[in-house]
CSV table of C-alpha atoms and ligand atoms in Angstrom, one decimal:
chain,number,residue,atom,x,y,z
V,801,MET,CA,24.6,5.4,17.1
V,802,LYS,CA,23.1,5.1,13.1
V,803,ASN,CA,20.2,7.3,12.5
V,804,SER,CA,17.5,5.1,10.8
V,805,PHE,CA,14.5,6.5,8.8
V,806,SER,CA,11.7,4.2,7.8
V,807,ALA,CA,8.3,4.2,6.0
V,808,PRO,CA,5.6,1.8,6.3
V,809,GLY,CA,3.9,-0.4,3.3
V,810,LYS,CA,0.1,-0.3,2.2
V,811,ILE,CA,-2.9,-2.3,1.4
V,812,ILE,CA,-6.1,-1.2,-0.3
V,813,LEU,CA,-8.8,-1.6,2.2
V,814,PHE,CA,-11.8,-0.6,-0.2
V,815,GLY,CA,-12.4,0.4,-3.7
V,816,GLU,CA,-9.8,-1.3,-5.7
V,817,HIS,CA,-10.7,-1.8,-9.4
V,818,ALA,CA,-13.6,0.5,-9.2
V,819,VAL,CA,-11.3,3.1,-8.5
V,820,VAL,CA,-9.9,2.9,-12.1
V,821,TYR,CA,-13.3,4.0,-13.3
V,822,GLY,CA,-13.4,7.3,-11.2
V,823,LYS,CA,-14.7,5.6,-7.8
V,824,PRO,CA,-13.1,6.1,-4.6
V,825,ALA,CA,-10.9,3.9,-2.5
V,826,ILE,CA,-9.2,3.7,0.5
V,827,ALA,CA,-5.8,2.6,1.4
V,828,ILE,CA,-4.0,2.1,4.6
V,829,PRO,CA,-0.7,2.2,6.1
V,830,VAL,CA,1.0,-1.1,7.1
V,831,SER,CA,3.0,-0.1,10.0
V,832,GLY,CA,4.8,-3.3,10.9
V,833,MET,CA,6.1,-3.9,7.3
V,834,ARG,CA,8.6,-1.1,6.7
V,835,ALA,CA,11.6,0.0,4.4
V,836,SER,CA,14.5,1.6,6.5
V,837,ALA,CA,17.3,3.7,5.3
V,838,TRP,CA,20.4,5.1,7.2
V,839,SER,CA,23.6,6.9,6.2
V,840,GLU,CA,27.0,6.6,6.4
V,841,PRO,CA,30.0,8.5,5.1
V,842,GLY,CA,30.3,7.9,1.3
V,843,GLU,CA,33.0,6.9,-0.8
V,844,GLY,CA,33.5,9.9,-3.0
V,845,LYS,CA,29.9,10.5,-4.1
V,846,LEU,CA,26.2,9.6,-3.4
V,847,THR,CA,25.4,6.0,-3.5
V,848,ILE,CA,22.0,4.0,-2.4
V,849,ASN,CA,23.1,0.7,-1.4
V,850,ALA,CA,20.1,-1.3,-2.0
V,851,LEU,CA,21.1,-4.2,0.5
V,852,ASP,CA,18.2,-6.7,-0.4
V,853,LEU,CA,18.9,-6.2,-4.1
V,854,ASN,CA,22.6,-6.5,-3.6
V,855,GLN,CA,22.9,-3.1,-5.9
V,856,LYS,CA,24.9,0.2,-5.6
V,857,ILE,CA,22.8,3.0,-7.1
V,858,SER,CA,24.6,6.1,-8.3
V,859,LEU,CA,23.0,9.4,-9.0
V,860,GLU,CA,23.8,9.1,-12.9
V,861,ASN,CA,21.5,6.0,-12.9
V,862,LYS,CA,18.4,7.4,-14.8
V,863,THR,CA,16.4,4.6,-14.5
V,864,SER,CA,16.3,4.2,-10.7
V,865,GLN,CA,13.6,5.7,-8.8
V,866,PHE,CA,16.4,6.3,-6.0
V,867,SER,CA,18.7,8.3,-8.2
V,868,VAL,CA,15.8,10.4,-9.7
V,869,LEU,CA,14.4,11.1,-6.3
V,870,ALA,CA,17.9,12.3,-5.2
V,871,GLN,CA,18.7,14.4,-8.1
V,872,THR,CA,15.4,16.1,-7.8
V,873,LEU,CA,15.8,16.5,-4.1
V,874,LEU,CA,19.4,18.1,-4.4
V,875,SER,CA,18.5,20.3,-7.4
V,876,LYS,CA,15.1,21.8,-5.4
V,877,THR,CA,17.3,22.7,-2.7
V,878,LYS,CA,20.4,23.7,-4.6
V,879,GLN,CA,22.6,21.7,-3.1
V,880,SER,CA,25.5,19.5,-4.9
V,881,GLU,CA,26.1,15.8,-4.6
V,882,PRO,CA,26.8,14.6,-1.2
V,883,ASN,CA,29.6,12.2,-0.2
V,884,LEU,CA,27.3,9.8,1.3
V,885,THR,CA,26.2,6.1,1.2
V,886,ILE,CA,22.5,5.7,1.9
V,887,ASN,CA,22.0,2.2,2.8
V,888,LEU,CA,18.5,0.6,2.4
V,889,THR,CA,16.6,-2.4,3.4
V,890,SER,CA,12.9,-3.5,3.1
V,891,LYS,CA,10.5,-5.9,4.7
V,892,LEU,CA,7.8,-5.3,1.9
V,893,PRO,CA,7.7,-8.0,-0.6
V,894,GLN,CA,8.2,-6.5,-4.1
V,895,GLY,CA,5.4,-6.4,-6.6
V,896,SER,CA,2.8,-7.6,-4.3
V,897,GLY,CA,0.7,-4.4,-4.1
V,898,MET,CA,2.0,-3.6,-0.7
V,899,GLY,CA,3.6,-0.4,-1.7
V,900,SER,CA,7.3,-1.7,-1.6
V,901,SER,CA,8.5,1.0,-4.2
V,902,ALA,CA,6.8,4.0,-2.3
V,903,ALA,CA,8.1,2.7,0.8
V,904,THR,CA,11.5,2.6,-0.3
V,905,SER,CA,11.5,5.8,-2.0
V,906,THR,CA,10.2,7.4,1.4
V,907,ALA,CA,12.6,6.1,3.4
V,908,VAL,CA,15.9,6.9,1.2
V,909,CYS,CA,13.9,10.7,0.8
V,910,LYS,CA,13.9,11.0,4.6
V,911,ALA,CA,17.7,10.0,5.2
V,912,LEU,CA,19.0,12.1,2.6
V,913,SER,CA,16.7,15.4,3.6
V,914,ASN,CA,18.0,14.7,7.2
V,915,TYR,CA,21.8,14.5,5.9
V,916,LEU,CA,21.2,17.5,3.9
V,917,GLY,CA,19.4,19.5,6.8
V,918,VAL,CA,16.4,19.8,4.9
V,919,ASP,CA,13.1,19.8,6.7
V,920,LEU,CA,10.6,18.3,4.6
V,921,GLU,CA,6.5,18.3,5.3
V,922,LYS,CA,4.8,15.2,4.5
V,923,ASN,CA,3.2,16.6,1.3
V,924,GLN,CA,6.5,17.5,0.1
V,925,ILE,CA,7.9,13.8,0.6
V,926,SER,CA,5.0,12.6,-1.1
V,927,GLU,CA,5.5,14.7,-4.1
V,928,LEU,CA,8.7,13.8,-4.4
V,929,VAL,CA,8.2,10.3,-4.2
V,930,PHE,CA,5.3,10.6,-6.6
V,931,ASP,CA,7.6,12.2,-9.3
V,932,ALA,CA,10.2,9.4,-8.8
V,933,GLU,CA,7.5,6.6,-9.2
V,934,LYS,CA,6.1,8.5,-12.2
V,935,ILE,CA,9.3,8.3,-13.9
V,936,VAL,CA,10.2,4.8,-13.5
V,937,HIS,CA,6.4,3.3,-13.2
V,938,GLY,CA,4.6,5.3,-15.9
V,939,THR,CA,1.5,6.3,-14.5
V,940,PRO,CA,1.0,5.9,-10.6
V,941,SER,CA,-2.4,6.8,-9.2
V,942,GLY,CA,-0.8,8.6,-6.3
V,943,ILE,CA,-2.3,6.5,-3.5
V,944,ASP,CA,0.8,4.7,-2.5
V,945,ASN,CA,3.0,7.8,-2.3
V,946,THR,CA,0.3,9.4,-0.3
V,947,VAL,CA,-0.5,6.8,2.2
V,948,VAL,CA,3.1,5.7,2.7
V,949,ALA,CA,4.5,9.3,3.1
V,950,TYR,CA,1.5,10.3,5.4
V,951,GLU,CA,1.3,7.1,7.4
V,952,SER,CA,-2.2,7.8,7.6
V,953,PRO,CA,-5.7,6.2,6.0
V,954,VAL,CA,-5.9,7.9,2.6
V,955,TYR,CA,-9.6,8.5,0.6
V,956,PHE,CA,-8.6,8.4,-3.0
V,957,VAL,CA,-10.3,9.4,-6.2
V,958,LYS,CA,-8.4,9.4,-9.4
V,959,GLY,CA,-7.4,12.9,-10.5
V,960,GLN,CA,-8.3,14.4,-7.1
V,961,GLU,CA,-5.9,15.5,-4.1
V,962,PRO,CA,-5.9,12.4,-1.9
V,963,VAL,CA,-7.6,12.9,1.6
V,964,THR,CA,-6.1,11.6,4.6
V,965,PHE,CA,-8.2,11.0,7.5
V,966,ASP,CA,-8.1,9.7,11.2
V,967,SER,CA,-9.5,6.4,12.3
V,968,GLY,CA,-11.7,6.3,15.4
V,969,ARG,CA,-9.7,3.4,16.9
V,970,THR,CA,-7.2,0.6,16.5
V,971,PHE,CA,-8.1,-1.7,13.8
V,972,TYR,CA,-6.4,-5.2,13.9
V,973,LEU,CA,-5.8,-6.8,10.7
V,974,VAL,CA,-4.3,-9.9,9.3
V,975,ILE,CA,-2.7,-10.2,5.7
V,976,GLY,CA,-2.8,-13.4,4.3
V,977,ASP,CA,-0.6,-14.4,1.1
V,978,THR,CA,-2.3,-16.9,-1.4
V,979,GLY,CA,1.4,-17.4,-2.8
V,980,ILE,CA,-0.3,-17.1,-6.1
V,981,GLU,CA,1.5,-14.5,-8.4
V,982,SER,CA,-0.8,-12.2,-10.1
V,983,SER,CA,-0.5,-9.5,-12.6
V,984,THR,CA,-2.7,-6.6,-11.7
V,985,LYS,CA,-2.2,-5.3,-15.3
V,986,GLU,CA,-4.0,-8.5,-16.2
V,987,THR,CA,-6.9,-8.4,-13.7
V,988,VAL,CA,-7.5,-4.7,-14.6
V,989,GLY,CA,-7.4,-5.9,-18.4
V,990,ASN,CA,-10.0,-8.7,-17.6
V,991,VAL,CA,-12.3,-6.3,-15.5
V,992,ARG,CA,-12.2,-4.0,-18.9
V,993,ASP,CA,-13.3,-6.8,-20.8
V,994,LEU,CA,-16.1,-7.7,-19.0
V,995,LEU,CA,-17.2,-3.8,-18.7
V,996,ASP,CA,-17.1,-3.6,-22.6
V,997,LYS,CA,-19.3,-6.9,-22.6
V,998,ASP,CA,-22.0,-5.7,-20.1
V,999,PRO,CA,-21.5,-2.1,-19.0
V,1000,ASN,CA,-24.9,-1.9,-17.3
V,1001,LEU,CA,-24.1,-4.9,-15.1
V,1002,MET,CA,-20.4,-3.6,-14.2
V,1003,ASN,CA,-21.2,0.0,-13.6
V,1004,GLY,CA,-24.0,-1.3,-11.3
V,1005,TYR,CA,-21.3,-3.1,-9.4
V,1006,PHE,CA,-18.9,0.0,-9.5
V,1007,ASP,CA,-21.5,1.9,-7.8
V,1008,GLU,CA,-22.1,-0.4,-5.2
V,1009,ILE,CA,-18.4,-0.7,-4.4
V,1010,GLU,CA,-18.7,3.3,-4.4
V,1011,ASN,CA,-21.2,2.9,-1.7
V,1012,VAL,CA,-19.4,0.4,0.1
V,1013,THR,CA,-15.9,2.5,0.3
V,1014,MET,CA,-18.0,5.8,1.2
V,1015,GLY,CA,-19.7,3.8,4.2
V,1016,GLY,CA,-16.1,2.3,4.8
V,1017,LYS,CA,-14.6,5.8,5.4
V,1018,LYS,CA,-17.4,6.6,7.9
V,1019,ALA,CA,-17.1,3.3,9.7
V,1020,ILE,CA,-13.2,3.6,10.2
V,1021,GLU,CA,-13.6,7.4,11.2
V,1022,ASP,CA,-16.3,6.3,13.8
V,1023,GLY,CA,-14.1,3.4,14.9
V,1024,ASP,CA,-17.0,0.9,14.2
V,1025,LYS,CA,-15.1,-2.1,13.7
V,1026,GLU,CA,-18.3,-4.1,13.1
V,1027,ALA,CA,-19.4,-2.2,10.3
V,1028,VAL,CA,-16.0,-2.1,8.7
V,1029,GLY,CA,-16.0,-6.0,8.8
V,1030,GLU,CA,-19.4,-6.3,7.2
V,1031,LEU,CA,-18.5,-3.7,4.4
V,1032,MET,CA,-15.2,-5.7,3.9
V,1033,ASN,CA,-17.3,-8.9,3.2
V,1034,LYS,CA,-19.6,-7.1,1.0
V,1035,ASN,CA,-16.5,-5.4,-1.1
V,1036,HIS,CA,-15.2,-9.0,-1.5
V,1037,GLU,CA,-18.6,-10.1,-2.7
V,1038,LEU,CA,-18.4,-7.4,-5.4
V,1039,LEU,CA,-14.8,-8.1,-6.3
V,1040,ASN,CA,-16.0,-11.7,-6.9
V,1041,LYS,CA,-18.8,-10.5,-9.2
V,1042,ILE,CA,-16.4,-8.4,-11.1
V,1043,GLY,CA,-14.4,-11.5,-11.8
V,1044,VAL,CA,-11.1,-10.9,-9.9
V,1045,GLY,CA,-11.4,-13.7,-7.2
V,1046,HIS,CA,-9.4,-16.6,-6.7
V,1047,ARG,CA,-10.2,-20.0,-5.1
V,1048,GLU,CA,-7.3,-19.7,-2.7
V,1049,LEU,CA,-8.4,-16.2,-1.9
V,1050,GLU,CA,-11.7,-18.0,-1.1
V,1051,LYS,CA,-9.9,-20.3,1.2
V,1052,LEU,CA,-8.2,-17.6,3.0
V,1053,VAL,CA,-11.4,-15.4,3.5
V,1054,ASP,CA,-13.0,-18.7,4.8
V,1055,VAL,CA,-10.3,-19.7,7.1
V,1056,SER,CA,-10.3,-16.1,8.5
V,1057,LEU,CA,-14.1,-15.7,8.9
V,1058,ASP,CA,-14.1,-19.7,10.7
V,1059,ALA,CA,-11.4,-18.2,13.0
V,1060,GLY,CA,-13.5,-15.2,14.0
V,1061,ALA,CA,-12.6,-12.3,11.6
V,1062,LEU,CA,-15.2,-9.6,11.4
V,1063,GLY,CA,-14.7,-9.4,7.8
V,1064,ALA,CA,-12.3,-10.5,4.9
V,1065,LYS,CA,-11.9,-9.5,1.3
V,1066,LEU,CA,-9.1,-9.5,-1.2
V,1067,THR,CA,-6.9,-6.7,-1.5
V,1068,GLY,CA,-5.2,-5.0,-4.6
V,1069,GLY,CA,-5.2,-6.7,-8.0
V,1070,GLY,CA,-6.9,-9.8,-6.8
V,1071,GLY,CA,-6.6,-13.2,-9.1
V,1072,GLY,CA,-4.2,-14.6,-6.5
V,1073,GLY,CA,-2.2,-12.1,-4.3
V,1074,ASN,CA,-3.1,-11.1,-0.9
V,1075,MET,CA,-6.3,-11.2,1.4
V,1076,VAL,CA,-6.9,-8.9,4.4
V,1077,ALA,CA,-8.8,-10.0,7.4
V,1078,LEU,CA,-10.1,-7.7,10.4
V,1079,ALA,CA,-10.1,-9.2,13.7
V,1080,ASP,CA,-12.1,-8.0,16.9
V,1081,SER,CA,-8.9,-7.7,19.2
V,1082,ALA,CA,-5.1,-8.3,19.3
V,1083,LYS,CA,-6.0,-11.8,20.7
V,1084,GLU,CA,-8.2,-12.8,17.8
V,1085,GLN,CA,-5.6,-11.3,15.2
V,1086,LYS,CA,-3.1,-13.6,16.5
V,1087,GLU,CA,-5.5,-16.6,16.5
V,1088,ILE,CA,-6.5,-15.9,12.9
V,1089,CYS,CA,-2.9,-15.5,11.9
V,1090,GLU,CA,-2.1,-18.9,13.4
V,1091,LYS,CA,-5.0,-20.6,11.5
V,1092,ILE,CA,-3.8,-19.2,8.3
V,1093,THR,CA,-0.3,-20.3,9.1
V,1094,GLU,CA,-1.5,-23.7,9.8
V,1095,ALA,CA,-3.5,-24.0,6.4
V,1096,GLY,CA,-0.1,-23.4,4.7
V,1097,TYR,CA,0.0,-19.6,3.8
V,1098,ARG,CA,2.1,-16.8,4.8
V,1099,ALA,CA,0.5,-14.5,7.1
V,1100,TYR,CA,1.3,-10.8,8.5
V,1101,GLN,CA,-0.3,-9.1,11.3
V,1102,THR,CA,-0.7,-5.2,11.2
V,1103,THR,CA,-2.7,-2.4,12.9
V,1104,PHE,CA,-3.8,1.2,11.9
V,1105,GLY,CA,-5.1,3.9,13.8
V,1106,GLU,CA,-5.0,4.7,17.5
V,1107,ASP,CA,-7.4,4.3,20.5
D,1954,LIG,O1,-2.4,-4.5,-6.1
D,1954,LIG,P1,-2.3,-2.9,-5.6
D,1954,LIG,O2,-2.2,-2.5,-4.3
D,1954,LIG,O3,-1.2,-2.0,-6.6
D,1954,LIG,O4,-3.5,-2.3,-6.1
D,1954,LIG,C1,-4.0,-2.5,-7.6
D,1954,LIG,C2,-5.5,-1.6,-7.6
D,1954,LIG,C3,-6.3,-1.9,-8.7
D,1954,LIG,O5,-7.3,-0.8,-8.5
D,1954,LIG,C4,-6.6,-3.2,-8.9
D,1954,LIG,C5,-5.5,-1.1,-9.9
D,1954,LIG,C6,-5.2,0.4,-9.8
D,1954,LIG,O6,-4.2,0.9,-10.9
D,1954,LIG,O7,-6.0,1.2,-9.1
């Protein structure tokens, strides 16, 4: 039987954009949407077979996150290149802020370390994935590799060690996709322009977002879903105030709240992209998901935390 290894995607639940200016953010794993990797005998060398991209990546490829990761793991464990093919597939849309690159790297890291007989701790996986992302993607914040490798909510402040924490209950979420591609780089740039124009106003909003995020952490730990929902609504309002909203995101938020969501907000860069809504129960989660689908958008259900 094939031995398959997987890793979840992620979304940001609180604090996006403000996190760029030193405020905290909270990200959670999206456990239902995963990248998976499994190995089989190779054809003379190590190959990462990215099935969705129809690409075979070898160890010499210095521009691939996977070969960078494999090379680092081999040299850290003083092992030579194995004769192995690692197959890789992912349910996560690329470039959607759902952590696709950290999830695929983590799945490959788990499959390769298992083959090599190396027992890696979560922090070691997280570091290896971070190093691979750094080389390929410039300056990642570190939030994606942490939430994906630990598969746990993460409280993150730029430049500080990310903190994982437990949630006091299962939270039922629906992710709605506006279908509008949006560049995080662009929305981050727009926020920067507004900050330059009116620093007092914008810093006031960032302070408010910080309070929301800190309240969000406590509400998640306490398992207080009503409080989490209210704080998501508040965070969404503030994200609109800092100019990263979009009318399609409003539609998704309205559909979700009308369908009984406890709270809803844009997630990630904004200006399009994804929305996340919190449902009261698995039943309401399904209903919200159906309403979003009926309204013509793609929707995914996911949960985090345990009862
Ligand atoms: O869309 P994502 O999940 O990559 O998140 C972007 C988060 C921002 O705060 C908007 C930007 C950043 O670098 O933190």
